Amino acid sequence: MTRPTFQIDGKPVTFTEGQTIMEAATAAGVYIPHLCHNPEFEPHGSCKLCTVKVNGRNCSACTFPAADGQEVLNDTAELNELRRTITQMLFVEGNHLCPSCEKSGNCQLQAAAYFLGMTDAHFPFFYPRRELDASHPDILLDRDRCIFCALCVRASRDVDGKNVFAIGGRGIDSRLIVNSPSGRLADTPIAATDKATRVCPVGAILIKRHGFEVPIGERVYDRHTIAEESLEREEPIVEARHG
Amino acid sequence: MAEKLTIATTSLAGCFGCHMSFLDIDERILALAEVARFDRSPLTDIKHCRDRVDLGLVEGGVCNAENVHTLREFRRHCRILVAVGACAINGGLPTLRNPIALEECLQEAYRDGIGVENPQIPDDVELPLLLDKVHPIHEVVRVDYSLPGCPPSADVIWAFLSDLAAGGEPSLPRELIHYD
Ligand code: SF4
Ligand code: SF4
Ligand code: FES
């Protein structure tokens, strides 16, 4: 029996029933930009960076199931411009001062922006006031850089079984909240070895005393584009999930 | 010989790092001098553009009334205006004060802060008035291009100038885009 197949930018991609477009693309070595998706967790579908055109309609590749005969557009000027605009909006709604951020060079938001050719943020900046939580001895929570991808929420709930994080509020009032009576990280059972401390794509959740360990020029995205790095990291995870 | 490209530069709320990075083009400045002439710039000490210039490079964000005035005047003289570096593009480190009320910042810096002697908030008429927030320059004037980096490396500045001098549409290759 031939395996079901669809096309990405005209290139045939075979897939396993039940895979999303993102998973099938990753397994086939095709990079679709994404931020809130990490193949280790259930998809969330919130950042929309992975927007692709499926049979002419915009869909989130990380949640949309692959189907036989689909025609998917991914690497087009129009979609990449849309993704760049989304990235610019993410930059203006938080406080991203890359030159003084420990995550710089290892940050997926920054690397996606490089990949998409973003040289400015275009929109007026919000400069929101967000609370920093340095209460935990080993973990820093810098909400200025949070992009509400909910990866820490999923990791803490589904892997660590601790339910430490949630996204509270709506729209522009969204904020990352911490599940303890005081609302402080120090009063939760989170530990530096938890999965939830390792999945933040940006510099919002950091392990203390490791900042600026890797010199400029040798950091992850100094040496690889996010396309190269994410395919290398995620392909084996998708393979292990779907065989 | 074709007429030389005229270039002006100015520094607003910046640290002069971007200008220093410009000078890091080193001996390439000789090649630049063949095709370009500097007008207003801290490098020439010319205080105002003498007439229209082809290219204006702006370092630094906008933190006070004088920055607004300087930037608007500068924009009027420049055919192409470029935001150079993090501060011009997103306000940079000076924006750390933005989520805090200006009054609180002044009180902390000049009155209540640790080690402050002779506490008083400066109010000399010669001092430009601070804006309540630090702004990137695109919130005040139209910007044609941005060169990110803190500072953008000499190679970034050189790539941009070379494209422009060659008469092409400047575009930064992916590997030259950095925000730090
Ligand atoms: S989290 Fe990423 S984009 Fe934000 S300031 Fe840090 S390095 Fe820059
Ligand atoms: S803290 Fe990090 S992982 Fe958690 S929602 Fe914010 S950006 Fe995502
Ligand atoms: S990666 Fe698909 S919506 Fe965020």
PDB file of N, CA, C and O in Angstrom, chain B residues 37-85:
ATOM      1  N   ARG B  37      30.819  62.046   0.945  1.00  0.00           N
ATOM      2  CA  ARG B  37      31.318  63.217   1.663  1.00  0.00           C
ATOM      3  C   ARG B  37      30.451  63.368   2.919  1.00  0.00           C
ATOM      4  O   ARG B  37      29.233  63.186   2.867  1.00  0.00           O
ATOM      5  N   PHE B  38      31.086  63.659   4.055  1.00  0.00           N
ATOM      6  CA  PHE B  38      30.327  63.815   5.293  1.00  0.00           C
ATOM      7  C   PHE B  38      29.845  65.243   5.461  1.00  0.00           C
ATOM      8  O   PHE B  38      30.597  66.189   5.262  1.00  0.00           O
ATOM      9  N   ASP B  39      28.581  65.359   5.834  1.00  0.00           N
ATOM     10  CA  ASP B  39      28.024  66.662   6.194  1.00  0.00           C
ATOM     11  C   ASP B  39      27.936  66.676   7.726  1.00  0.00           C
ATOM     12  O   ASP B  39      28.848  66.224   8.407  1.00  0.00           O
ATOM     13  N   ARG B  40      26.819  67.145   8.255  1.00  0.00           N
ATOM     14  CA  ARG B  40      26.649  67.195   9.695  1.00  0.00           C
ATOM     15  C   ARG B  40      26.980  65.845  10.336  1.00  0.00           C
ATOM     16  O   ARG B  40      26.452  64.807   9.940  1.00  0.00           O
ATOM     17  N   SER B  41      27.811  65.864  11.363  1.00  0.00           N
ATOM     18  CA  SER B  41      28.149  64.633  12.068  1.00  0.00           C
ATOM     19  C   SER B  41      29.048  64.981  13.246  1.00  0.00           C
ATOM     20  O   SER B  41      29.830  65.922  13.167  1.00  0.00           O
ATOM     21  N   PRO B  42      28.970  64.218  14.319  1.00  0.00           N
ATOM     22  CA  PRO B  42      29.943  64.421  15.400  1.00  0.00           C
ATOM     23  C   PRO B  42      31.368  64.168  14.896  1.00  0.00           C
ATOM     24  O   PRO B  42      32.324  64.644  15.487  1.00  0.00           O
ATOM     25  N   LEU B  43      31.484  63.430  13.776  1.00  0.00           N
ATOM     26  CA  LEU B  43      32.819  63.138  13.245  1.00  0.00           C
ATOM     27  C   LEU B  43      33.423  64.353  12.538  1.00  0.00           C
ATOM     28  O   LEU B  43      34.636  64.509  12.487  1.00  0.00           O
ATOM     29  N   THR B  44      32.565  65.234  11.991  1.00  0.00           N
ATOM     30  CA  THR B  44      33.078  66.438  11.311  1.00  0.00           C
ATOM     31  C   THR B  44      32.923  67.669  12.193  1.00  0.00           C
ATOM     32  O   THR B  44      33.466  68.722  11.895  1.00  0.00           O
ATOM     33  N   ASP B  45      32.128  67.529  13.250  1.00  0.00           N
ATOM     34  CA  ASP B  45      31.787  68.639  14.130  1.00  0.00           C
ATOM     35  C   ASP B  45      30.956  69.712  13.424  1.00  0.00           C
ATOM     36  O   ASP B  45      30.869  70.838  13.899  1.00  0.00           O
ATOM     37  N   ILE B  46      30.344  69.356  12.291  1.00  0.00           N
ATOM     38  CA  ILE B  46      29.374  70.273  11.661  1.00  0.00           C
ATOM     39  C   ILE B  46      28.050  70.089  12.413  1.00  0.00           C
ATOM     40  O   ILE B  46      27.582  68.966  12.580  1.00  0.00           O
ATOM     41  N   LYS B  47      27.478  71.209  12.897  1.00  0.00           N
ATOM     42  CA  LYS B  47      26.340  71.091  13.821  1.00  0.00           C
ATOM     43  C   LYS B  47      24.978  70.967  13.135  1.00  0.00           C
ATOM     44  O   LYS B  47      24.024  70.496  13.735  1.00  0.00           O
ATOM     45  N   HIS B  48      24.875  71.513  11.914  1.00  0.00           N
ATOM     46  CA  HIS B  48      23.597  71.427  11.207  1.00  0.00           C
ATOM     47  C   HIS B  48      23.868  71.064   9.751  1.00  0.00           C
ATOM     48  O   HIS B  48      24.868  71.516   9.187  1.00  0.00           O
ATOM     49  N   CYS B  49      22.961  70.292   9.177  1.00  0.00           N
ATOM     50  CA  CYS B  49      23.138  69.940   7.773  1.00  0.00           C
ATOM     51  C   CYS B  49      23.155  71.217   6.936  1.00  0.00           C
ATOM     52  O   CYS B  49      22.306  72.086   7.119  1.00  0.00           O
ATOM     53  N   ARG B  50      24.119  71.291   5.998  1.00  0.00           N
ATOM     54  CA  ARG B  50      24.221  72.526   5.207  1.00  0.00           C
ATOM     55  C   ARG B  50      23.138  72.583   4.143  1.00  0.00           C
ATOM     56  O   ARG B  50      22.664  73.620   3.792  1.00  0.00           O
ATOM     57  N   ASP B  51      22.788  71.455   3.595  1.00  0.00           N
ATOM     58  CA  ASP B  51      21.620  71.413   2.709  1.00  0.00           C
ATOM     59  C   ASP B  51      21.074  69.993   2.729  1.00  0.00           C
ATOM     60  O   ASP B  51      21.307  69.267   3.687  1.00  0.00           O
ATOM     61  N   ARG B  52      20.379  69.571   1.679  1.00  0.00           N
ATOM     62  CA  ARG B  52      19.857  68.208   1.622  1.00  0.00           C
ATOM     63  C   ARG B  52      21.020  67.223   1.577  1.00  0.00           C
ATOM     64  O   ARG B  52      22.001  67.442   0.873  1.00  0.00           O
ATOM     65  N   VAL B  53      20.914  66.142   2.338  1.00  0.00           N
ATOM     66  CA  VAL B  53      21.924  65.089   2.221  1.00  0.00           C
ATOM     67  C   VAL B  53      21.224  63.824   1.735  1.00  0.00           C
ATOM     68  O   VAL B  53      20.014  63.668   1.888  1.00  0.00           O
ATOM     69  N   ASP B  54      22.013  62.927   1.160  1.00  0.00           N
ATOM     70  CA  ASP B  54      21.432  61.699   0.626  1.00  0.00           C
ATOM     71  C   ASP B  54      21.055  60.744   1.747  1.00  0.00           C
ATOM     72  O   ASP B  54      20.025  60.094   1.715  1.00  0.00           O
ATOM     73  N   LEU B  55      21.933  60.666   2.731  1.00  0.00           N
ATOM     74  CA  LEU B  55      21.782  59.607   3.721  1.00  0.00           C
ATOM     75  C   LEU B  55      22.001  60.154   5.132  1.00  0.00           C
ATOM     76  O   LEU B  55      23.014  60.812   5.391  1.00  0.00           O
ATOM     77  N   GLY B  56      21.063  59.891   6.026  1.00  0.00           N
ATOM     78  CA  GLY B  56      21.221  60.295   7.421  1.00  0.00           C
ATOM     79  C   GLY B  56      21.200  59.070   8.310  1.00  0.00           C
ATOM     80  O   GLY B  56      20.303  58.235   8.223  1.00  0.00           O
ATOM     81  N   LEU B  57      22.211  58.942   9.165  1.00  0.00           N
ATOM     82  CA  LEU B  57      22.282  57.811  10.096  1.00  0.00           C
ATOM     83  C   LEU B  57      21.991  58.327  11.499  1.00  0.00           C
ATOM     84  O   LEU B  57      22.644  59.259  11.966  1.00  0.00           O
ATOM     85  N   VAL B  58      21.034  57.713  12.170  1.00  0.00           N
ATOM     86  CA  VAL B  58      20.671  58.155  13.516  1.00  0.00           C
ATOM     87  C   VAL B  58      21.008  57.078  14.528  1.00  0.00           C
ATOM     88  O   VAL B  58      20.541  55.946  14.430  1.00  0.00           O
ATOM     89  N   GLU B  59      21.813  57.458  15.511  1.00  0.00           N
ATOM     90  CA  GLU B  59      22.081  56.574  16.646  1.00  0.00           C
ATOM     91  C   GLU B  59      21.273  57.081  17.833  1.00  0.00           C
ATOM     92  O   GLU B  59      21.153  58.284  18.039  1.00  0.00           O
ATOM     93  N   GLY B  60      20.731  56.165  18.637  1.00  0.00           N
ATOM     94  CA  GLY B  60      20.076  56.554  19.880  1.00  0.00           C
ATOM     95  C   GLY B  60      18.587  56.777  19.728  1.00  0.00           C
ATOM     96  O   GLY B  60      18.078  57.070  18.646  1.00  0.00           O
ATOM     97  N   GLY B  61      17.882  56.636  20.836  1.00  0.00           N
ATOM     98  CA  GLY B  61      16.445  56.859  20.868  1.00  0.00           C
ATOM     99  C   GLY B  61      16.136  58.298  21.231  1.00  0.00           C
ATOM    100  O   GLY B  61      17.000  59.173  21.222  1.00  0.00           O
ATOM    101  N   VAL B  62      14.868  58.536  21.558  1.00  0.00           N
ATOM    102  CA  VAL B  62      14.385  59.889  21.813  1.00  0.00           C
ATOM    103  C   VAL B  62      13.951  59.964  23.270  1.00  0.00           C
ATOM    104  O   VAL B  62      12.975  59.330  23.662  1.00  0.00           O
ATOM    105  N   CYS B  63      14.715  60.682  24.101  1.00  0.00           N
ATOM    106  CA  CYS B  63      14.372  60.702  25.529  1.00  0.00           C
ATOM    107  C   CYS B  63      14.028  62.090  26.033  1.00  0.00           C
ATOM    108  O   CYS B  63      13.508  62.233  27.128  1.00  0.00           O
ATOM    109  N   ASN B  64      14.332  63.146  25.246  1.00  0.00           N
ATOM    110  CA  ASN B  64      13.993  64.490  25.726  1.00  0.00           C
ATOM    111  C   ASN B  64      13.561  65.387  24.572  1.00  0.00           C
ATOM    112  O   ASN B  64      13.627  65.009  23.401  1.00  0.00           O
ATOM    113  N   ALA B  65      13.122  66.588  24.918  1.00  0.00           N
ATOM    114  CA  ALA B  65      12.564  67.507  23.911  1.00  0.00           C
ATOM    115  C   ALA B  65      13.601  67.876  22.862  1.00  0.00           C
ATOM    116  O   ALA B  65      13.273  68.060  21.688  1.00  0.00           O
ATOM    117  N   GLU B  66      14.854  67.981  23.276  1.00  0.00           N
ATOM    118  CA  GLU B  66      15.893  68.338  22.311  1.00  0.00           C
ATOM    119  C   GLU B  66      16.080  67.227  21.275  1.00  0.00           C
ATOM    120  O   GLU B  66      16.288  67.486  20.090  1.00  0.00           O
ATOM    121  N   ASN B  67      16.004  65.965  21.725  1.00  0.00           N
ATOM    122  CA  ASN B  67      16.109  64.838  20.788  1.00  0.00           C
ATOM    123  C   ASN B  67      15.012  64.927  19.723  1.00  0.00           C
ATOM    124  O   ASN B  67      15.253  64.668  18.550  1.00  0.00           O
ATOM    125  N   VAL B  68      13.798  65.298  20.150  1.00  0.00           N
ATOM    126  CA  VAL B  68      12.677  65.394  19.200  1.00  0.00           C
ATOM    127  C   VAL B  68      12.986  66.451  18.159  1.00  0.00           C
ATOM    128  O   VAL B  68      12.859  66.230  16.947  1.00  0.00           O
ATOM    129  N   HIS B  69      13.442  67.620  18.649  1.00  0.00           N
ATOM    130  CA  HIS B  69      13.753  68.740  17.759  1.00  0.00           C
ATOM    131  C   HIS B  69      14.862  68.351  16.771  1.00  0.00           C
ATOM    132  O   HIS B  69      14.734  68.549  15.553  1.00  0.00           O
ATOM    133  N   THR B  70      15.941  67.788  17.311  1.00  0.00           N
ATOM    134  CA  THR B  70      17.089  67.405  16.477  1.00  0.00           C
ATOM    135  C   THR B  70      16.668  66.388  15.422  1.00  0.00           C
ATOM    136  O   THR B  70      17.014  66.508  14.253  1.00  0.00           O
ATOM    137  N   LEU B  71      15.885  65.409  15.847  1.00  0.00           N
ATOM    138  CA  LEU B  71      15.489  64.339  14.935  1.00  0.00           C
ATOM    139  C   LEU B  71      14.614  64.873  13.806  1.00  0.00           C
ATOM    140  O   LEU B  71      14.790  64.526  12.638  1.00  0.00           O
ATOM    141  N   ARG B  72      13.679  65.746  14.157  1.00  0.00           N
ATOM    142  CA  ARG B  72      12.786  66.291  13.113  1.00  0.00           C
ATOM    143  C   ARG B  72      13.571  67.129  12.116  1.00  0.00           C
ATOM    144  O   ARG B  72      13.364  67.026  10.906  1.00  0.00           O
ATOM    145  N   GLU B  73      14.471  67.956  12.637  1.00  0.00           N
ATOM    146  CA  GLU B  73      15.294  68.782  11.741  1.00  0.00           C
ATOM    147  C   GLU B  73      16.145  67.878  10.838  1.00  0.00           C
ATOM    148  O   GLU B  73      16.256  68.093   9.630  1.00  0.00           O
ATOM    149  N   PHE B  74      16.707  66.848  11.455  1.00  0.00           N
ATOM    150  CA  PHE B  74      17.566  65.913  10.719  1.00  0.00           C
ATOM    151  C   PHE B  74      16.779  65.231   9.602  1.00  0.00           C
ATOM    152  O   PHE B  74      17.222  65.156   8.464  1.00  0.00           O
ATOM    153  N   ARG B  75      15.584  64.769   9.948  1.00  0.00           N
ATOM    154  CA  ARG B  75      14.736  64.086   8.955  1.00  0.00           C
ATOM    155  C   ARG B  75      14.465  65.001   7.749  1.00  0.00           C
ATOM    156  O   ARG B  75      14.509  64.561   6.608  1.00  0.00           O
ATOM    157  N   ARG B  76      14.201  66.259   8.031  1.00  0.00           N
ATOM    158  CA  ARG B  76      13.887  67.202   6.937  1.00  0.00           C
ATOM    159  C   ARG B  76      15.032  67.302   5.939  1.00  0.00           C
ATOM    160  O   ARG B  76      14.811  67.565   4.777  1.00  0.00           O
ATOM    161  N   HIS B  77      16.263  67.093   6.399  1.00  0.00           N
ATOM    162  CA  HIS B  77      17.419  67.267   5.519  1.00  0.00           C
ATOM    163  C   HIS B  77      17.840  65.986   4.813  1.00  0.00           C
ATOM    164  O   HIS B  77      18.711  66.025   3.952  1.00  0.00           O
ATOM    165  N   CYS B  78      17.291  64.850   5.225  1.00  0.00           N
ATOM    166  CA  CYS B  78      17.810  63.574   4.713  1.00  0.00           C
ATOM    167  C   CYS B  78      16.844  62.934   3.722  1.00  0.00           C
ATOM    168  O   CYS B  78      15.664  62.772   4.016  1.00  0.00           O
ATOM    169  N   ARG B  79      17.398  62.544   2.586  1.00  0.00           N
ATOM    170  CA  ARG B  79      16.584  61.827   1.606  1.00  0.00           C
ATOM    171  C   ARG B  79      16.266  60.433   2.145  1.00  0.00           C
ATOM    172  O   ARG B  79      15.134  59.976   2.096  1.00  0.00           O
ATOM    173  N   ILE B  80      17.281  59.770   2.683  1.00  0.00           N
ATOM    174  CA  ILE B  80      17.097  58.429   3.262  1.00  0.00           C
ATOM    175  C   ILE B  80      17.515  58.497   4.725  1.00  0.00           C
ATOM    176  O   ILE B  80      18.613  58.957   5.038  1.00  0.00           O
ATOM    177  N   LEU B  81      16.633  58.050   5.607  1.00  0.00           N
ATOM    178  CA  LEU B  81      16.965  58.082   7.040  1.00  0.00           C
ATOM    179  C   LEU B  81      17.080  56.653   7.571  1.00  0.00           C
ATOM    180  O   LEU B  81      16.206  55.817   7.326  1.00  0.00           O
ATOM    181  N   VAL B  82      18.158  56.403   8.295  1.00  0.00           N
ATOM    182  CA  VAL B  82      18.424  55.055   8.785  1.00  0.00           C
ATOM    183  C   VAL B  82      18.498  55.043  10.314  1.00  0.00           C
ATOM    184  O   VAL B  82      19.228  55.834  10.908  1.00  0.00           O
ATOM    185  N   ALA B  83      17.738  54.159  10.935  1.00  0.00           N
ATOM    186  CA  ALA B  83      17.851  53.938  12.377  1.00  0.00           C
ATOM    187  C   ALA B  83      19.013  52.973  12.590  1.00  0.00           C
ATOM    188  O   ALA B  83      18.968  51.835  12.120  1.00  0.00           O
ATOM    189  N   VAL B  84      20.042  53.431  13.266  1.00  0.00           N
ATOM    190  CA  VAL B  84      21.236  52.612  13.464  1.00  0.00           C
ATOM    191  C   VAL B  84      21.292  52.139  14.921  1.00  0.00           C
ATOM    192  O   VAL B  84      21.380  52.962  15.835  1.00  0.00           O
ATOM    193  N   GLY B  85      21.204  50.843  15.131  1.00  0.00           N
ATOM    194  CA  GLY B  85      21.399  50.288  16.459  1.00  0.00           C
ATOM    195  C   GLY B  85      20.134  50.157  17.285  1.00  0.00           C
ATOM    196  O   GLY B  85      19.090  50.746  16.995  1.00  0.00           O
TER     197      GLY B  85
END
